[in-house]
Short mmCIF file of C-alpha atoms and ligand atoms in Angstrom, two decimals:
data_model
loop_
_atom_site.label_atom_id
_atom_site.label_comp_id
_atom_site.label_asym_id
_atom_site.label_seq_id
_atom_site.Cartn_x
_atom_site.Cartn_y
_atom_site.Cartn_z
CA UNK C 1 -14.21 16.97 -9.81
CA UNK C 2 -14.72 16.19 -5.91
CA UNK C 3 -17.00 13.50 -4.65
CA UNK C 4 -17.11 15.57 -1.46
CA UNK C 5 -16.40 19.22 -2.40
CA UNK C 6 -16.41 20.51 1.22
CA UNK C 7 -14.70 18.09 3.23
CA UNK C 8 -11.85 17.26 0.30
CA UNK C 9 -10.91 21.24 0.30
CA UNK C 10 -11.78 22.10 3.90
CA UNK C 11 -9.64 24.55 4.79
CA UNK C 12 -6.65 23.64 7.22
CA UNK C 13 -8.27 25.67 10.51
CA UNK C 14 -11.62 23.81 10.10
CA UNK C 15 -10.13 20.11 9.44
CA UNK C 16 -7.60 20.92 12.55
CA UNK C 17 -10.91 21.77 14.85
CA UNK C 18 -12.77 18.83 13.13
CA UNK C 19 -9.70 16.40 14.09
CA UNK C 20 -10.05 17.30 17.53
CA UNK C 21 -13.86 16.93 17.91
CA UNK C 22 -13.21 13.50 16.15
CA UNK C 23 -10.08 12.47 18.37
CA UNK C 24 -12.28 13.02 21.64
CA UNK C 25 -15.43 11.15 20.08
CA UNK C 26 -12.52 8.48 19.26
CA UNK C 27 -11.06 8.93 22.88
CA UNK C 28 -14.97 8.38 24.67
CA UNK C 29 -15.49 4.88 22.18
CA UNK C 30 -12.14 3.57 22.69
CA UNK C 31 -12.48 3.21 26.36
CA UNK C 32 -15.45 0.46 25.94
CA UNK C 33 -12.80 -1.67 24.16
CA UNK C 34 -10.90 -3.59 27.25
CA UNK C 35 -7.88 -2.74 25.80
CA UNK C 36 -8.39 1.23 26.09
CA UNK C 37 -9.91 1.02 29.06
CA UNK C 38 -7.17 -0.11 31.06
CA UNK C 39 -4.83 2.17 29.19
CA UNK C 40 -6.61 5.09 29.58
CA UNK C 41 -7.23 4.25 33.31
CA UNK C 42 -3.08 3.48 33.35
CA UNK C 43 -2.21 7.40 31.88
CA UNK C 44 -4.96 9.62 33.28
CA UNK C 45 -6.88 9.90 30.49
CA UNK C 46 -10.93 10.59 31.02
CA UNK C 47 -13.63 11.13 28.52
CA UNK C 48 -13.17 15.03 28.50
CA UNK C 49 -10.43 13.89 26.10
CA UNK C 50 -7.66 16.69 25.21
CA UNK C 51 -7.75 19.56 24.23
CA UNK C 52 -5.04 19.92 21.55
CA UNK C 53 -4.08 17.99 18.52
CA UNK C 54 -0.68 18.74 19.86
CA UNK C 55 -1.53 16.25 23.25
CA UNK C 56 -2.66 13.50 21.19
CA UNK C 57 1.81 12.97 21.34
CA UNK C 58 1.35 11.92 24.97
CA UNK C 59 -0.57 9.10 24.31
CA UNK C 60 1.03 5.61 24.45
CA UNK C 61 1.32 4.20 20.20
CA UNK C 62 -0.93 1.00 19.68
CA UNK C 63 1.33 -1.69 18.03
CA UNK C 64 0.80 -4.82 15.77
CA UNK C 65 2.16 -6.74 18.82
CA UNK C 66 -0.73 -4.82 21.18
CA UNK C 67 -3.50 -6.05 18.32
CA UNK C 68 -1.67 -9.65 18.88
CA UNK C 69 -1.91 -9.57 22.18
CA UNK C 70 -5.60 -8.97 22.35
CA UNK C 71 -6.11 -10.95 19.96
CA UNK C 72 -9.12 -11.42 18.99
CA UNK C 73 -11.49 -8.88 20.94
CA UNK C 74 -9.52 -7.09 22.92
CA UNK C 75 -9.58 -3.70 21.02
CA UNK C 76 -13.62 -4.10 20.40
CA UNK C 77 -15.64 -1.23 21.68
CA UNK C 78 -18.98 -1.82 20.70
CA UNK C 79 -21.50 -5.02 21.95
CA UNK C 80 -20.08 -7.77 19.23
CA UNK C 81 -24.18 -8.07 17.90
CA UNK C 82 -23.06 -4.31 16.44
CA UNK C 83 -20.37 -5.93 14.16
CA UNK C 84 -21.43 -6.85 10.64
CA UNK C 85 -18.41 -7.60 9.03
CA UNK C 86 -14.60 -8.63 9.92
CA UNK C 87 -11.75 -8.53 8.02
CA UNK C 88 -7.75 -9.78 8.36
CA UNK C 89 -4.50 -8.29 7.24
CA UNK C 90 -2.87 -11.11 4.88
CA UNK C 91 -0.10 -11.59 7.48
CA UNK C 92 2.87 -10.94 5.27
CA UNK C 93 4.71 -10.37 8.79
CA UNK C 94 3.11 -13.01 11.11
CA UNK C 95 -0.15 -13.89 12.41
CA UNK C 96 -2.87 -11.62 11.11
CA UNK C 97 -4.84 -8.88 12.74
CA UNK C 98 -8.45 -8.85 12.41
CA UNK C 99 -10.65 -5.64 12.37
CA UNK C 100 -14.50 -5.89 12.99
CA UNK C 101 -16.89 -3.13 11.81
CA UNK C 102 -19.86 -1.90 12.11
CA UNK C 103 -22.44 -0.85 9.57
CA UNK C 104 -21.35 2.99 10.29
CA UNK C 105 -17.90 1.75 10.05
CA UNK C 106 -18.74 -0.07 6.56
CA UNK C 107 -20.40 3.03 5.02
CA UNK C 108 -17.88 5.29 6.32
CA UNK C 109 -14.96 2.85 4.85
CA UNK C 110 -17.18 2.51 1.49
CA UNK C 111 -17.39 6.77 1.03
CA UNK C 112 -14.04 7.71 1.69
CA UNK C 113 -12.59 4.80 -1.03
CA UNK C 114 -15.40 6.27 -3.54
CA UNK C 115 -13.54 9.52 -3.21
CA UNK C 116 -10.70 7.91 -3.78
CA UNK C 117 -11.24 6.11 -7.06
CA UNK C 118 -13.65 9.35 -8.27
CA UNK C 119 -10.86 11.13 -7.52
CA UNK C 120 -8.51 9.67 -9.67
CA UNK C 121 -11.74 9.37 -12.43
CA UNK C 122 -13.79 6.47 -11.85
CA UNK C 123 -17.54 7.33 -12.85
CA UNK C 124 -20.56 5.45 -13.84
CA UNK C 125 -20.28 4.04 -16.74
CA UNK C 126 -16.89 2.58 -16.02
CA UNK C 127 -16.58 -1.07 -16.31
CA UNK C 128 -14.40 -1.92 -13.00
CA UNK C 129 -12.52 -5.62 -12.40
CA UNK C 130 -11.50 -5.92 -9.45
CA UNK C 131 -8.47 -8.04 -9.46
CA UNK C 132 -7.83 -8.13 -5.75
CA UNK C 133 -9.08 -11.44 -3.23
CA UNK C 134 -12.20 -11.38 -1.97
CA UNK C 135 -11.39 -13.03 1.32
CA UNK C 136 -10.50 -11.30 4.45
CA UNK C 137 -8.35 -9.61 2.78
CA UNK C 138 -9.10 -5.74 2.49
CA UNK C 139 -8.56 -5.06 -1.43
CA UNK C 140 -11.54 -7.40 -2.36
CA UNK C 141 -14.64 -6.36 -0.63
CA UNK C 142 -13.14 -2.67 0.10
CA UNK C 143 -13.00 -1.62 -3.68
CA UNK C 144 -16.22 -3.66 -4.67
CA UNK C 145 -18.25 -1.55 -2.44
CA UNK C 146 -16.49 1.88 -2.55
CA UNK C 147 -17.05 1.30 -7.00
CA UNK C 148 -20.73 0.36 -6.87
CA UNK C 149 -21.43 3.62 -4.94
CA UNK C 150 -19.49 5.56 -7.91
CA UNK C 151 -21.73 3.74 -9.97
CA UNK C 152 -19.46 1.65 -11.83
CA UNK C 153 -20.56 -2.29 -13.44
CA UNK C 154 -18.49 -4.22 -11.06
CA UNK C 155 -16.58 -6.99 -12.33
CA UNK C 156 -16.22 -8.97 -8.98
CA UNK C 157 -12.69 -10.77 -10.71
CA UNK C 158 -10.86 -11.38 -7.41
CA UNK C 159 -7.36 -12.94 -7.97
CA UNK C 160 -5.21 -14.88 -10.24
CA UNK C 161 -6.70 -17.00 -13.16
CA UNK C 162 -4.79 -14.79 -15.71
CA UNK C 163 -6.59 -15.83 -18.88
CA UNK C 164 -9.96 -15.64 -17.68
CA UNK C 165 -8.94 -11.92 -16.33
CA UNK C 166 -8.30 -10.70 -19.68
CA UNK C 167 -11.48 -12.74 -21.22
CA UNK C 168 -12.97 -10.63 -18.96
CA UNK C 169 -11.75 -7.60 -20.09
CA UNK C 170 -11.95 -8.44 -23.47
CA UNK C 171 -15.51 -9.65 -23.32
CA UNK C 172 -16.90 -6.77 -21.23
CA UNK C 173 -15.20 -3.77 -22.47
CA UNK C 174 -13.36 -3.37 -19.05
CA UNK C 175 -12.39 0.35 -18.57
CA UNK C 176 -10.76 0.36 -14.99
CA UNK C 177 -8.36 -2.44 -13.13
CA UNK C 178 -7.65 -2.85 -9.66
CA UNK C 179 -4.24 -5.04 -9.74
CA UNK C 180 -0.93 -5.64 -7.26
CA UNK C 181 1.83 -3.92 -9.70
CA UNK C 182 4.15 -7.06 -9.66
CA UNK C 183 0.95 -9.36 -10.69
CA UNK C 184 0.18 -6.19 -13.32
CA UNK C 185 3.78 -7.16 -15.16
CA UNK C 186 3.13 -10.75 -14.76
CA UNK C 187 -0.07 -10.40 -16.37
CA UNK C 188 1.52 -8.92 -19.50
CA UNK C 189 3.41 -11.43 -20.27
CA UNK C 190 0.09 -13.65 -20.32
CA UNK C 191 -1.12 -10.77 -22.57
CA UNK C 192 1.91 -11.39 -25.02
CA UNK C 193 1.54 -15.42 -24.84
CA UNK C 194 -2.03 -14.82 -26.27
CA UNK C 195 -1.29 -12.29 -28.69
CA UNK C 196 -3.17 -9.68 -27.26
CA UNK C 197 -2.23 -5.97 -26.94
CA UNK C 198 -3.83 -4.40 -24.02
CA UNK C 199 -3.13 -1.19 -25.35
CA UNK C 200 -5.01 -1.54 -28.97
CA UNK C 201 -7.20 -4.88 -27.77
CA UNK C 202 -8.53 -3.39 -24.73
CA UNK C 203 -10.77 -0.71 -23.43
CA UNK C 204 -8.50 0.06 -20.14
CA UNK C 205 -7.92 3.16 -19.35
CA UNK C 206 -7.27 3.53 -15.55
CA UNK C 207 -5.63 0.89 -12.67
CA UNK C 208 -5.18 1.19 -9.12
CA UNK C 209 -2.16 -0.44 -8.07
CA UNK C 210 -1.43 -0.83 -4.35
CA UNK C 211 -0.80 -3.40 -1.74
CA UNK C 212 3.10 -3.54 -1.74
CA UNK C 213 5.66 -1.19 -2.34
CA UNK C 214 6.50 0.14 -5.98
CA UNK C 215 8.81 2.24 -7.40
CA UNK C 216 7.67 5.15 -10.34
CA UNK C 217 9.70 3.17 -12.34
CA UNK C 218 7.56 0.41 -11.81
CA UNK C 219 4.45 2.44 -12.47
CA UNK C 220 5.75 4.16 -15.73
CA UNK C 221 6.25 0.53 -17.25
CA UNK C 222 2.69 -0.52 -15.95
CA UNK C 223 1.32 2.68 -17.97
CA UNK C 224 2.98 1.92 -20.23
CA UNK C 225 2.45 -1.47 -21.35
CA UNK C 226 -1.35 -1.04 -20.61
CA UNK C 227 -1.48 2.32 -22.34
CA UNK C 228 -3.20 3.77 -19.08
CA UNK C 229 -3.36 6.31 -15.70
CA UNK C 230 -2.00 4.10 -12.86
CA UNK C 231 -2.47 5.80 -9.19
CA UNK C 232 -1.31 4.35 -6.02
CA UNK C 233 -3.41 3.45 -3.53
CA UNK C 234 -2.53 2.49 0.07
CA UNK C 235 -3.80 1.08 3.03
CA UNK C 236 -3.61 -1.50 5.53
CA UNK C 237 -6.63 -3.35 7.22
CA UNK C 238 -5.44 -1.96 11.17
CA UNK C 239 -6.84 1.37 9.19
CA UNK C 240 -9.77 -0.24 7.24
CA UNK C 241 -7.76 -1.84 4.21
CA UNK C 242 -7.36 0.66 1.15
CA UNK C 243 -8.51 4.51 1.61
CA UNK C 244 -6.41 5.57 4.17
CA UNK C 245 -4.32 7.27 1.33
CA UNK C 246 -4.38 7.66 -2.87
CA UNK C 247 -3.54 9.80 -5.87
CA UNK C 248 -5.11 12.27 -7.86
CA UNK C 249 -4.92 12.94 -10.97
CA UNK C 250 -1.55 15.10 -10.61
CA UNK C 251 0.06 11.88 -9.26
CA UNK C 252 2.72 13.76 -7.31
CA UNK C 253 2.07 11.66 -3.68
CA UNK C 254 -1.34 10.18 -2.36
CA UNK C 255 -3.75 12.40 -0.05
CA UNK C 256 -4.37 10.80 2.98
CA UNK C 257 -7.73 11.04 4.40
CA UNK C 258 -6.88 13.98 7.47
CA UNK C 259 -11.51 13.38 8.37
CA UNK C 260 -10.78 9.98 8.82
CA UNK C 261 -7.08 9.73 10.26
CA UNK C 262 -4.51 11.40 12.18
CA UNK C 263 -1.27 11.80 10.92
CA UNK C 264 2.01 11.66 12.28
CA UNK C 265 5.49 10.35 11.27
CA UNK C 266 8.00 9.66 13.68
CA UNK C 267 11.62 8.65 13.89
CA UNK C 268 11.04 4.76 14.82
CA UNK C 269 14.48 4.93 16.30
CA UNK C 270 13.62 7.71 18.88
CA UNK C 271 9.87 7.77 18.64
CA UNK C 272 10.17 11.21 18.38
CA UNK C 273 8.08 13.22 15.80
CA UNK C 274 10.30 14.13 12.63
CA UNK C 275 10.44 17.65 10.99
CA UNK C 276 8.09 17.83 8.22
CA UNK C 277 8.89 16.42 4.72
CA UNK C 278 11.23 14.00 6.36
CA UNK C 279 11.30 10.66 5.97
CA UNK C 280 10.02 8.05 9.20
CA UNK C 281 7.37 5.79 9.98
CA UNK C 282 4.36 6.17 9.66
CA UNK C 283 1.41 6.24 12.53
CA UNK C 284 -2.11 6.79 12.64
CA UNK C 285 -5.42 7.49 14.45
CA UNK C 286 -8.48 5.94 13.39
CA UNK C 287 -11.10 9.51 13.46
CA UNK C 288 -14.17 7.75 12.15
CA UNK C 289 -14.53 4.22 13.10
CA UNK C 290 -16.59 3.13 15.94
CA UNK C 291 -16.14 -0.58 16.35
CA UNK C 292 -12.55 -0.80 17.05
CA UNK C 293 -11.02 2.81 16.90
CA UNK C 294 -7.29 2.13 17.04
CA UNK C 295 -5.01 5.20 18.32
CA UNK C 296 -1.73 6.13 17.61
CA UNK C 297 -1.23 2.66 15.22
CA UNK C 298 2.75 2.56 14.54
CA UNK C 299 2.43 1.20 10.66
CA UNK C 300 6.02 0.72 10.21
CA UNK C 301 5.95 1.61 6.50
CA UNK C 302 8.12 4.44 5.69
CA UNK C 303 7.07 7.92 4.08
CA UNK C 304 7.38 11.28 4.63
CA UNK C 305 4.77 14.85 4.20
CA UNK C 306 5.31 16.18 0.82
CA UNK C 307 5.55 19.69 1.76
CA UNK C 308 3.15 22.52 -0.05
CA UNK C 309 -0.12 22.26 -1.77
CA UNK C 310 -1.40 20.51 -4.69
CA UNK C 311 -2.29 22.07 -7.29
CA UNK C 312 -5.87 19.77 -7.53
CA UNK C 313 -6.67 21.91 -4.34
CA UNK C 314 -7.31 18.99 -1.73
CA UNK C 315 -6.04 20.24 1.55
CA UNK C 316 -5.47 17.09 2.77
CA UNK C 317 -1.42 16.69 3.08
CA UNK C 318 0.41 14.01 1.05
CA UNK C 319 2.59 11.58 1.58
CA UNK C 320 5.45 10.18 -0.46
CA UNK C 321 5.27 6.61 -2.18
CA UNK C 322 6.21 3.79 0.38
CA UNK C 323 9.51 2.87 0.85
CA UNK C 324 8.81 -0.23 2.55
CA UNK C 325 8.43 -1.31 6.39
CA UNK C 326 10.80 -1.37 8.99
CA UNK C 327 11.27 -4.72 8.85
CA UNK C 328 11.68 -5.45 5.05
CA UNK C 329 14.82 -3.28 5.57
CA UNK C 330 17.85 -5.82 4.67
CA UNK C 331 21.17 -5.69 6.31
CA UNK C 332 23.74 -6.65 3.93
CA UNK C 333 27.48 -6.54 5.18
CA UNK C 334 26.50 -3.71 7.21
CA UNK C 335 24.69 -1.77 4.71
CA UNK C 336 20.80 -1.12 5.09
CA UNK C 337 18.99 -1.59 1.84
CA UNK C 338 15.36 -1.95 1.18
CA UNK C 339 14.12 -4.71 -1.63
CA UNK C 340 12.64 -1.52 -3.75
CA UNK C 341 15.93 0.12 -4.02
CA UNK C 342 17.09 -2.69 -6.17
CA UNK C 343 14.01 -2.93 -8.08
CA UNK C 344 14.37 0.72 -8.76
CA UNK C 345 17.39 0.01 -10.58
CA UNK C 346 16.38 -2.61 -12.53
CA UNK C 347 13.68 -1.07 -13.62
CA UNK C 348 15.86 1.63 -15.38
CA UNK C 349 17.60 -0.85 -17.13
CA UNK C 350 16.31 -1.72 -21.19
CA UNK C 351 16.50 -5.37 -21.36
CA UNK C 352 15.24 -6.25 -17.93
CA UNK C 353 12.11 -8.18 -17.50
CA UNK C 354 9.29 -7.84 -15.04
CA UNK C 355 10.21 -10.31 -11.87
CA UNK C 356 12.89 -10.21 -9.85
CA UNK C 357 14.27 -11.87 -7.04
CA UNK C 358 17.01 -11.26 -4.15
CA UNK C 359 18.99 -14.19 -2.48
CA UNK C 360 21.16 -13.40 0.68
CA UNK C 361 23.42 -15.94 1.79
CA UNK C 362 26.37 -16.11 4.27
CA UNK C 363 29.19 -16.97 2.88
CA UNK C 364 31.96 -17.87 5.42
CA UNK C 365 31.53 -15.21 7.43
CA UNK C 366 30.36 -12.57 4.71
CA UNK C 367 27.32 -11.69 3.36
CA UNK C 368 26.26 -12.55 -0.39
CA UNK C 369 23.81 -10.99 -1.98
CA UNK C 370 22.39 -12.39 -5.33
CA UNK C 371 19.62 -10.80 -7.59
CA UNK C 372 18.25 -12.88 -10.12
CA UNK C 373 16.37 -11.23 -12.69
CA UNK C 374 14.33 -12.12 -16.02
CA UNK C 375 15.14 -10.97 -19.24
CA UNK C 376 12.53 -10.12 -21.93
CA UNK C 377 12.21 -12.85 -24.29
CA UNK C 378 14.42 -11.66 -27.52
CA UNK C 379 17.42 -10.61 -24.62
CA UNK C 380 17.17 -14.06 -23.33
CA UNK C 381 16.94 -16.28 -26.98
CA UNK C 382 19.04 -14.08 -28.65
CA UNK C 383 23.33 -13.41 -28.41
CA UNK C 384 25.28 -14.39 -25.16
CA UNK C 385 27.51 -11.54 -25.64
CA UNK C 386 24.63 -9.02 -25.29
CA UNK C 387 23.46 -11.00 -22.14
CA UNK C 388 27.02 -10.66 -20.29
CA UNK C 389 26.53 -7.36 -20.93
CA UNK C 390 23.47 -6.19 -19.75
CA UNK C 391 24.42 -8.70 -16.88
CA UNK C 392 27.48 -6.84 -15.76
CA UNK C 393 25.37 -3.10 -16.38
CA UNK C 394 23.67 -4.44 -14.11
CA UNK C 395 25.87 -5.19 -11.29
CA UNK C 396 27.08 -1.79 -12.11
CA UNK C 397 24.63 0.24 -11.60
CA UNK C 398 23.13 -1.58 -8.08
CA UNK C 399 26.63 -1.27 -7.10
CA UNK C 400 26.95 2.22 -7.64
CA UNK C 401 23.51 2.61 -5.71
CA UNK C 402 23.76 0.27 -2.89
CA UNK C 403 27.67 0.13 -2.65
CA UNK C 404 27.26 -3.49 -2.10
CA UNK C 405 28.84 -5.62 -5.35
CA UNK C 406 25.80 -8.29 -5.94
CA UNK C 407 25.95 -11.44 -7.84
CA UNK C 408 23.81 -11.07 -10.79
CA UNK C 409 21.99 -14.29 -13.02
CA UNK C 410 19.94 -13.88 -15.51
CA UNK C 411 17.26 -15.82 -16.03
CA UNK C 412 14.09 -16.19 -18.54
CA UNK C 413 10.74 -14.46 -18.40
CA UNK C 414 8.37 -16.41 -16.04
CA UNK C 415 11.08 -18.42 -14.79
CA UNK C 416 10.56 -16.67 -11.12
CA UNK C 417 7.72 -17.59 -8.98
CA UNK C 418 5.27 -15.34 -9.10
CA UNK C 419 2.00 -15.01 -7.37
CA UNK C 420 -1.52 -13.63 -7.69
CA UNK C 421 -0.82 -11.89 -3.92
CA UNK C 422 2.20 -9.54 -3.00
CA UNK C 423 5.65 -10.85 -4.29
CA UNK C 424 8.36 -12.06 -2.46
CA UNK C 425 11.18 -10.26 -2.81
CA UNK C 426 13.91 -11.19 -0.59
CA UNK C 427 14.78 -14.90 0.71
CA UNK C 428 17.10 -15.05 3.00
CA UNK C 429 19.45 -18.05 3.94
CA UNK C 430 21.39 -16.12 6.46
CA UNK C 431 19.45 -17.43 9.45
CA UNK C 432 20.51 -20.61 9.79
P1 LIG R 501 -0.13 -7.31 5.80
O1 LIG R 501 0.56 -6.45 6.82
O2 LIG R 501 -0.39 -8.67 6.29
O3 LIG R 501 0.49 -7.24 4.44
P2 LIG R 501 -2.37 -5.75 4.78
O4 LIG R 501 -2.98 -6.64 3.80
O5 LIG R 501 -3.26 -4.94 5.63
O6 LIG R 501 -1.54 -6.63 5.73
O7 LIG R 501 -1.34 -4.84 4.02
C1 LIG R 501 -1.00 -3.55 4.42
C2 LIG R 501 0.44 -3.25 4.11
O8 LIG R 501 0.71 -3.39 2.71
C3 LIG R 501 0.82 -1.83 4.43
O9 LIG R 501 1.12 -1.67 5.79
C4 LIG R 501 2.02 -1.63 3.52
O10 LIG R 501 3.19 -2.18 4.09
C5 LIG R 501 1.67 -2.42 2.28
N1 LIG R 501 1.07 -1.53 1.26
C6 LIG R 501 -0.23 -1.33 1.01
N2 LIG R 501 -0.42 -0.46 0.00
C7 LIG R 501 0.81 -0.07 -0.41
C8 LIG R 501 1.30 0.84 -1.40
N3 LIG R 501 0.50 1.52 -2.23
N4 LIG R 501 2.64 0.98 -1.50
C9 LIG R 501 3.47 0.30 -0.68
N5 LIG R 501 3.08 -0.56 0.27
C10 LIG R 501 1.76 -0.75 0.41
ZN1 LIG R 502 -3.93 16.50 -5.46
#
């Protein structure tokens, strides 16, 4: 049931002291990197390191605008001959960050994702596609290496070409997906063009979804469609790529890895620390890596602790499905709403299809918020009365949820752009 009994049920005492050992083995590689070293220099800190978790708090946070800055070696701590591979966030926020790692950092990376996917069942014998670019990006290589060492027959997909990906499937009995949820809906509706039903005409029976924010909604409609287990995965490629964090099997929040990161959420307002099981953002320590340990990374996606055990018996904590980053928060006439609010919504509602799309403009001096969403196919061919309908439920309901009044147009399934990477959600005219 674990692919590492002792360290995935460690109790709490024993991960604590292992944390520590780890943060001052982090602390001694760290100052190598020329970044670190003049920090360190800057607050005091030597290579005896601290001597409670508690004092890792002092410690200035490492931002996306510090990796930026020193751009592209600055945060390397090991000779660059030690690096074997380098990888790149996909820059959904600006210029991308690269990591570099070395083969420790690689096998490390490869374990702790193999406990992720055995966790949520993954075995050999699976047949695994891998949906996800191979590029620079994280999901690619990350998942290809962490499911041969399970054992799985890797299906090295990548992304996009719909109707080969469910040849694929077809043709080689595929048993296990790895697939961005808003490209999992978009897929269906290739599924439905061809006239096949991936729950009778397939093998699936697992996916990992990750890579941008989801509701449960979201997921139930994935599972169901599919007729599979879909777990959420989460990472970012400042922490590796995807690992840092996953499901089990009671899909009630994802573990994160406590061997391999330290965990903290803060306010981002007040940088302070919140209480736990509150909601803040997110920031970690890299425990494990030795090419470019990064310490006290602010991640700006928001989560929060889920409080209490799980019943699988991991004693690594959990933390709550992503509510987005900071900076996908919108401000709409004064109100703060995040993009998976509304597609929270929409999700509840019969008759809604799987893309969506949010406009703001400035009208005058107000703001205007418009949500275009598809329809499934008989909604959208069929009676205009039924439309108007559903169209006003809807403005209804995201009104009563984000006390804003949207305009609402309907449009027809695969009218939206969609893409093979994470969807766009919000374009906004405001800034003119
Ligand atoms: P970029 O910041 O350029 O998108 P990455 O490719 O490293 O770079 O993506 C990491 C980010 O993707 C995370 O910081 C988070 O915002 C988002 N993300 C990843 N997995 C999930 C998930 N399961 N749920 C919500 N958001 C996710
Ligand atoms: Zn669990």
């Amino acid at each position: 049931m674990y692919w590492e009994n002792d360290v995935e049920t460690k109790d709490r005492g024993s991960l604590e002291a292992f944390q520590l050992l780890r943060f001052n083995e982090t602390v001694k590689i760290a100052q190598k990197s020329p970044y670190y070293h003049t920090l360190f220099i800057d607050i005091g800190l030597d290579s005896d390191g601290i001597d409670s978790l508690e004092s890792i708090k002092n410690i200035p946070f490492t931002t996306k605008d510090d990796l930026r800055e020193n751009w592209p070696y600055g945060l390397l701590a090991v000779p660059k001959d030690e690096v074997i591979r380098m990888h790149a966030s996909s820059g959904t926020t600006g210029r991308a960050t690269v990591v570099f790692h070395t083969a420790h950092d690689i096998q490390a990376w490869t374990n702790v994702l193999a406990r992720c996917v055995y966790m949520a069942g993954m075995r050999k014998g699976d047949v695994f596609q891998n949906m996800m670019s191979y590029g620079l990006f994280t999901g690619g290589l990350g998942f290809h290496y962490a499911a041969e060492k399970v054992g799985a027959l890797v299906i090295p997909a990548g992304a996009g070409n719909s109707k080969r990906q469910i040849q694929l499937m077809r043709d080689f009995d595929t048993t296990v997906i790895h697939i961005i949820p808003s490209y999992a809906l978009h897929l269906s509706r290739v599924f439905e063009e061809l006239n096949v039903d991936p729950r009778n005409d397939t093998k699936l029976r697992i996916a990992f979804i990750g890579a941008e924010p989801h509701s449960e909604k979201m997921r139930k409609k994935i599972e169901e469609i599919y007729g599979i287990k879909a777990f959420n995965s989460y990472g970012l490629s400042e922490m590796n790529g995807p690992g840092v964090s996953f499901e089990c099997p009671y899909q009630n929040g994802m573990h994160i890895w406590e061997d391999h990161y330290f965990v903290e959420i803060i306010d981002p307002h007040t940088l302070k620390p919140v209480s736990e099981g509150e909601e803040g953002e997110l920031v970690l320590t890299t425990l494990m890596r030795e090419g470019m340990p990064i310490i006290r990374y602010r991640t700006k996606d928001l989560t929060r602790i889920i409080p209490g055990q799980c019943a699988c018996g991991r004693t690594h904590r959990r933390i709550d499905r992503i509510k987005g980053r900071t900076d996908d928060m919108m401000i709409v006439k004064g109100v703060n709403i995040f993009p998976i609010q509304i597609e929270k919504k929409l999700m509840e509602i019969p008759g809604v299809g799987t893309n969506f799309v949010i406009i703001l403009e400035r009208e005058g001096y107000d703001d205007m918020m418009i949500v275009k969403a598809e329809v499934q196919n008989e909604l959208f061919a069929g009676d205009a009365k039924q439309r108007e309908s559903l169209r006003k439920r809807i403005i209804d309901e995201l009104r009563t949820d984000i006390l804003i009044t949207p305009k609402v147009e309907l449009v027809g399934p695969g009218s939206l752009p969609s893409t093979e990477g994470k969807a766009l959600r919000v374009i906004d005219n405001r800034k003119e």
